[in-house]
Amino acid sequence: MNKKQIKLAYIGGGSKAWARVFMNDLALTEGLGGEIALYDIDREAAERNRKIGERINAHPKTISRWNYVVASSLEEALQGADFVAISILPGTFDEMAADVHIPEKYGVYQSVGDTVGPGGVLRAMRTVPIYEGFAKAIRAYCPKAWVINLTNPMTICVKTLFDVFPEIKAFGCCHEVFNAEDFLCCVIKEELKVKRPDRHELVIDASGINHFTWIPKARYKGVDVLSLLPSFIEKYYESGYTEKPGVEPWDFRENPFFYGNKVKMDLFKRYGVLAAAGDRHLVEFLDRGWYLYGKEAPDEWLYHLTTVDYRKEDQRKKIAESEAIARGEKEIVPERSPEELIELMKAILGFGKVVSNANTINRGQMMGLPIGSVVEVNHVFDEDSVTPLVAAPLPKPVEALIARNALNIENTYAAIKARDLKALEEVFLAQPLCGGLDEKDGRAAFREMVQATRAYLEPWYDLSGFLK
Amino acid sequence: MNKKQIKLAYIGGGSKAWARVFMNDLALTEGLGGEIALYDIDREAAERNRKIGERINAHPKTISRWNYVVASSLEEALQGADFVAISILPGTFDEMAADVHIPEKYGVYQSVGDTVGPGGVLRAMRTVPIYEGFAKAIRAYCPKAWVINLTNPMTICVKTLFDVFPEIKAFGCCHEVFNAEDFLCCVIKEELKVKRPDRHELVIDASGINHFTWIPKARYKGVDVLSLLPSFIEKYYESGYTEKPGVEPWDFRENPFFYGNKVKMDLFKRYGVLAAAGDRHLVEFLDRGWYLYGKEAPDEWLYHLTTVDYRKEDQRKKIAESEAIARGEKEIVPERSPEELIELMKAILGFGKVVSNANTINRGQMMGLPIGSVVEVNHVFDEDSVTPLVAAPLPKPVEALIARNALNIENTYAAIKARDLKALEEVFLAQPLCGGLDEKDGRAAFREMVQATRAYLEPWYDLSGFLK
Amino acid sequence: MNKKQIKLAYIGGGSKAWARVFMNDLALTEGLGGEIALYDIDREAAERNRKIGERINAHPKTISRWNYVVASSLEEALQGADFVAISILPGTFDEMAADVHIPEKYGVYQSVGDTVGPGGVLRAMRTVPIYEGFAKAIRAYCPKAWVINLTNPMTICVKTLFDVFPEIKAFGCCHEVFNAEDFLCCVIKEELKVKRPDRHELVIDASGINHFTWIPKARYKGVDVLSLLPSFIEKYYESGYTEKPGVEPWDFRENPFFYGNKVKMDLFKRYGVLAAAGDRHLVEFLDRGWYLYGKEAPDEWLYHLTTVDYRKEDQRKKIAESEAIARGEKEIVPERSPEELIELMKAILGFGKVVSNANTINRGQMMGLPIGSVVEVNHVFDEDSVTPLVAAPLPKPVEALIARNALNIENTYAAIKARDLKALEEVFLAQPLCGGLDEKDGRAAFREMVQATRAYLEPWYDLSGFLK
Amino acid sequence: MNKKQIKLAYIGGGSKAWARVFMNDLALTEGLGGEIALYDIDREAAERNRKIGERINAHPKTISRWNYVVASSLEEALQGADFVAISILPGTFDEMAADVHIPEKYGVYQSVGDTVGPGGVLRAMRTVPIYEGFAKAIRAYCPKAWVINLTNPMTICVKTLFDVFPEIKAFGCCHEVFNAEDFLCCVIKEELKVKRPDRHELVIDASGINHFTWIPKARYKGVDVLSLLPSFIEKYYESGYTEKPGVEPWDFRENPFFYGNKVKMDLFKRYGVLAAAGDRHLVEFLDRGWYLYGKEAPDEWLYHLTTVDYRKEDQRKKIAESEAIARGEKEIVPERSPEELIELMKAILGFGKVVSNANTINRGQMMGLPIGSVVEVNHVFDEDSVTPLVAAPLPKPVEALIARNALNIENTYAAIKARDLKALEEVFLAQPLCGGLDEKDGRAAFREMVQATRAYLEPWYDLSGFLK
């Protein structure tokens, strides 16, 4: 078996959901093998995943068997690594509950709460200091490794890695654009009355910032796909339409990760280009009055506010399931996920070119956004290289919406780097989701959120003077 | 009398207030003489000003007597002009009433309504097509003349002039920065316990966009003036403080052009730099929730919403006064105003250098804002030249606030140039003053405003499809 | 026959060499068919190629048979075209003889004389006006067609197309980078003692301007290929090394298109990155004193000065051969060339992604060169799209060498556009190949060259005042 | 005596010529007084200047008496300084002789040899390490002081100061532009038949890099001064014309600091804008073949090669004179020089605005040159501020000439910072003055120059491996 042998350090290796998906994908990957070093501050969770990994190794459908180990330190995980995948939860779901739900008291509703907006800022405050440590450790222990970020807030995580260690070989990976591509495949199916194509058959430009990327041009077998949208939208605007197989547009009422793409269709009507992330992400980059004006807004726009209670319950189920698998009480059958991460790794290892979206430092790929900020565009993944394509220009009004958020994120990062709570409060108020919010309410919300998550902030910030 | 002889075309020469100030200043200007060609679509008003000009000529205190003529066409006014001053009201106060007061029904209050925000967008829609005509006429009849814009919305007027006729020698002139300098002179007086200095004794950096400029550095006789502000603010934050001689901070209740500088002080507390325009202008560039969250906000922040009824009444008084002067029933005694326009003209004519703020196309003076957009910075005025100084960098969070508005203005201009009402509706919704406004309300407000001012839009826009 | 049917307009379709290569490639292309409209001012030559095309169609090895037609006008060729290929000789070889050999009298030797340097400038003067016409015709008759430029001077041809018709879908195609890749494959073979790989197995960054591109990074199966060069160069610096199969390094003495790569190796020693074009092209971008200091320089540096007599003789042979084929006296056996053009066309038609180098307008792909100038970097070719990758930064001293030439080319283009002979004389003097040339001699050379090629300049330039 | 009291640290305070000029100017300056701390590695020379300072203090025409002290260390000089003036000779005239004359053996003649070209590179290699020390010392001992550089190579000295200590308040000061202004005053006198005006009556744009600045626009009392040049040049091109009062154009034969402005007139004929430095400086930025093609070139172009023997003899005389003054054997009568330095200092101290040229970091003032490089444009000098004006665009062909040198200087600096002799050798070869020079000769010249000046290089560079 002439497989390429690698070592991958999995930081956050105790992950409840994503780890299983990843291990399944690894099991079905030809041509690769080696060691997966699971590292997590919750060592027990990492240990559980190690056991699941062994179950998968033992499964007859498995093609590649991996050496799953639990690393007892970050250093141990990183030493000799060829790849580092980072997927962590900064704090616990209790902190996330504060991120998401405290602002509701002040009239600010959030559908996700982990990227921008009040929750995004607070989460960034917990995350950046941890990532500063990761970047330093990578520089010390595996400076040549390729580092793949999977954690939110994506933009600010990738920014931290490059700011602390400018020579790092890192990129951020997110599947939200895929969903928009799937949506376009549905449009093709409905409008051209053909079998729904696979998203890889599309050729798209996509650019922007993570969770707020846009598609100004999409082609499929000689067809300008965006030109099909007006007719499609006329039919499905009110009812919604979901690209998820086996799901109905109204299922968002049951599952807060679903949505009816009505926001996306509305934005297309407004700007003529397609926003390329789930509606629940898109709305958080836009003024509060547009799609998140109150508790009733999601229902009208066919998406859901994802409560953290839902996440907690979901996690409880996943842990129980993981434990059952680890104990051998439940079978796990490897099956390929729609995630692309392993394809990207293989391209980097020299198995052939792949073009896909990624988040990296802007060095010309988007001239309308600040050079040095983190942007998401298509990249060519190839042997030891991840190279951005120059993005097609977006309509200027869309560029302005992105620029507003991109500058906010740069300012958030700078304020965290300086551990400047006063500046953070200001950038909090400048969030589109705080649009029209009484300034005093905004300040109260920020302070209440800082107070509620102080256990995870105190190691890094001097809260005493600030909270009084 | 060896005076430099010039011809100045005064477009909007029927102006009620500013013309008298300007003619007074002209009367007291040494070294200059020549012709002032008054042009106005309200010819009667121009004629009235011509008569006032002759009264002033006849006054014994007058140093320079000018040949005031009423031009019967734009061409006649411009032919042979060395200078062109433009100061017009696009539409009437009825249109301005729509600009300012219709949004109130939807919860959007405006303190001025002529720059950005709902009123600024509608006013720009009326103004840009007129300015396109001015630029073409200047190119045809006096391409070498220096063109001075005094009309609001300043940024978009100057943009139009340069976009239509790129070689134009134009700049925009505004006294708002002077008020901020006067305010700093008061700070010096109070904090250093000295006689209030003249604003010309200060050395300041100022940059941004018109009505939203900022001072990151101010010096006076070796003193860092901004360093005096924290102590000053501690004393006067609550009560307010006005730089207008003979006015009390609370007089804003009587006169809507007054204000207590509380917003300015608050912004300094937030960002550490001084916003350099009247508070009533500043608040319109910021999120609705910050200083314009409701009818009660002005009172709390010590400024006033300028009603258009007030303006109408004020205008009635001024016309009556003008007529009285024109008929010789009321005396007019020339006295020097604090306006700088004539100093700038004299510098351009070679009487000596002046450094003052002006609005021109960004070609390096503010690297943080789009090249090609109109920005306001200090310029050196000298013989046949108006040259921008490179601005000192502003704090990034302030730059982000400015950039948001600058991009909005660029997008407003592009949409007007394309006569694209749909795009205008979107940029209307993107105004900071529409922050948190329900999108549907925003659209309703825009359409109601278009409807109310349609007489002045129909010549330029195809409203039929839009308003239905 | 389920082939994609296209129409390609071949401007310069009477080409002696390249047409045959292209028709052979077309014959062996699966999945494509349609019409090739040959257009040439030498209609007889186009007719000859049409007949060759039919011979190829008749050959049993041919997979795709094409409808070769001779267009009697540019309009006829372009109407309905999906692709336009342009490969012309501006003027005749007599003009090229002037380009190349007149400067020799003044001590300026040129190895090619068609890109930059004295010959490049004169050739550009003949070419740009013709290309202005092409761009206008394409805009009029087939604005959606993909336009592929193959003519030198490449950079300035592509610049003309985009400057005249900014929405054009055009790129320039050149195989010089392939030679450098082949050279690296030889390095791999020699240094790693493995079978010479195919150049498609390499992954390279390449960037710069046409005929002066550079490779700062090359990978092959986990190996940093550039790191192999020092040892390789130690062995082959003196003797030279050629990547051409069946050719010895010293064969450049017989065939002026060959070279021993000594210049390339020397430049690597100097700058640490690999210049990615034939040595005979590279030397023309560099100071005259470096590799073209006299008649003896080529011999020392293992390349040849390509005389135009050689080209004429070569052309005579090719015409004779073409005629023999056209008359059926000589067989033509279709065989695949190493050219990539058809692969690129297929990618554009949706047959799958290809990454290859191309020349397009800089809109971020090379931040060190002027935005708006034409640069050569890798692009992703995909359905209806040719998208540049952001280039890896080159060493600053190399960037300076490129920038000098890029600015010269921009200035050459601007002077031609303005038909300004005086400005052209200055940019002629500023060529690196005129380094150290007595200014008076430079002027004399320029004027003599203009005089010698005046038949092809007079339609566009007012020579009377200039030549006196 | 109500004078502003300052401390100025004069590094290189043993200066033979400039110190006397400066002390004379100081003596005649109203409103200023304080301490001048002379620091020099040649303490004896500083001591001599101190004594001269006292002689000047004693003179009855003296208005301001200064406290001249000799500092025994850099730290002592800098402690408490408000201003730092730096005017040093890196190495001795023996090193300068190597800089200037060794290249002659290889056919490279230099008229000055202290800015760019072979001599400029070698001088920079000696200077930058010393300036690194100055910058660190200023940061340590007087970080708020205004630092005025007077040493050549100006551009690279200023670059070093800002690169080592980015917050430094520094600028470089050079009078070469004044000479060009004086020349334009002569043009006015000759062409308008008026009394020669004073250069302060002109209004000019000037921009570029030090010793290679250009004037694209000059106005004098309503006259476009450049428009007078063609007629002036017709008269004086052959004979030359000098702006120095009492000097004839041919006096350059006696005094190598004189020149006939023929180069300047020739460049105007070529590019339509006026080069704004002495001809002897200008020629060093241009290709060797243009104005420095051999020993005979200066005579033809009416300037002189300044031999270092001349400088040595001149210095001997100045020292003798200084000693005579110091001993009281020769009288010194304070008289005002045409230098502007003290005016600039007074502006910085708040005595009123001055507009003059200076060298600072490009942050928008010249968009055609690299941001971060040092450029020379007009600045407004005002209280505690030196602010660049945005330069008028130069013709693109001139911009290309400047850019070539600006990039070379950036690369020279980077190579010195890295102490990389190999990279320095390459940037040496890339000098315009090495145009057409056989590469081998260039390398030999560089190595011979390094060898000849090794005493001043060895402390900073590892020469052993390089020189073998």
Coordinates of N, CA and C in Angstrom, one line a residue, chain A residues 16-17 93 257 308-320:
Chain A
K16 N -17.6 17.5 18.7 CA -18.7 16.5 18.8 C -19.2 16.0 17.4
A17 N -19.3 17.0 16.5 CA -19.9 16.6 15.2 C -18.9 16.5 14.1
F93 N -21.1 26.5 25.5 CA -22.4 27.0 25.0 C -23.1 28.0 26.0
F257 N -31.2 25.2 11.4 CA -30.2 25.3 10.4 C -30.7 25.4 8.9
V308 N -29.5 28.7 21.5 CA -28.4 28.0 22.0 C -29.0 26.8 22.8
D309 N -30.2 26.8 23.3 CA -30.8 25.7 23.9 C -30.9 24.5 22.8
Y310 N -31.2 24.9 21.6 CA -31.3 23.9 20.6 C -29.9 23.3 20.4
R311 N -28.9 24.1 20.4 CA -27.5 23.6 20.2 C -27.1 22.7 21.4
K312 N -27.5 23.1 22.6 CA -27.1 22.3 23.7 C -27.8 20.9 23.6
E313 N -29.1 20.9 23.3 CA -29.8 19.6 23.2 C -29.1 18.8 22.1
D314 N -28.9 19.4 21.0 CA -28.3 18.8 19.9 C -26.9 18.2 20.3
Q315 N -26.2 18.9 21.1 CA -24.9 18.4 21.5 C -25.0 17.2 22.4
R316 N -26.0 17.4 23.3 CA -26.2 16.2 24.3 C -26.4 15.0 23.5
K317 N -27.3 15.1 22.4 CA -27.6 13.9 21.6 C -26.3 13.4 20.9
K318 N -25.5 14.3 20.4 CA -24.3 13.9 19.7 C -23.3 13.2 20.6
I319 N -23.2 13.8 21.9 CA -22.3 13.1 22.8 C -22.7 11.7 23.1
A320 N -24.0 11.6 23.4 CA -24.6 10.3 23.7 C -24.3 9.3 22.6

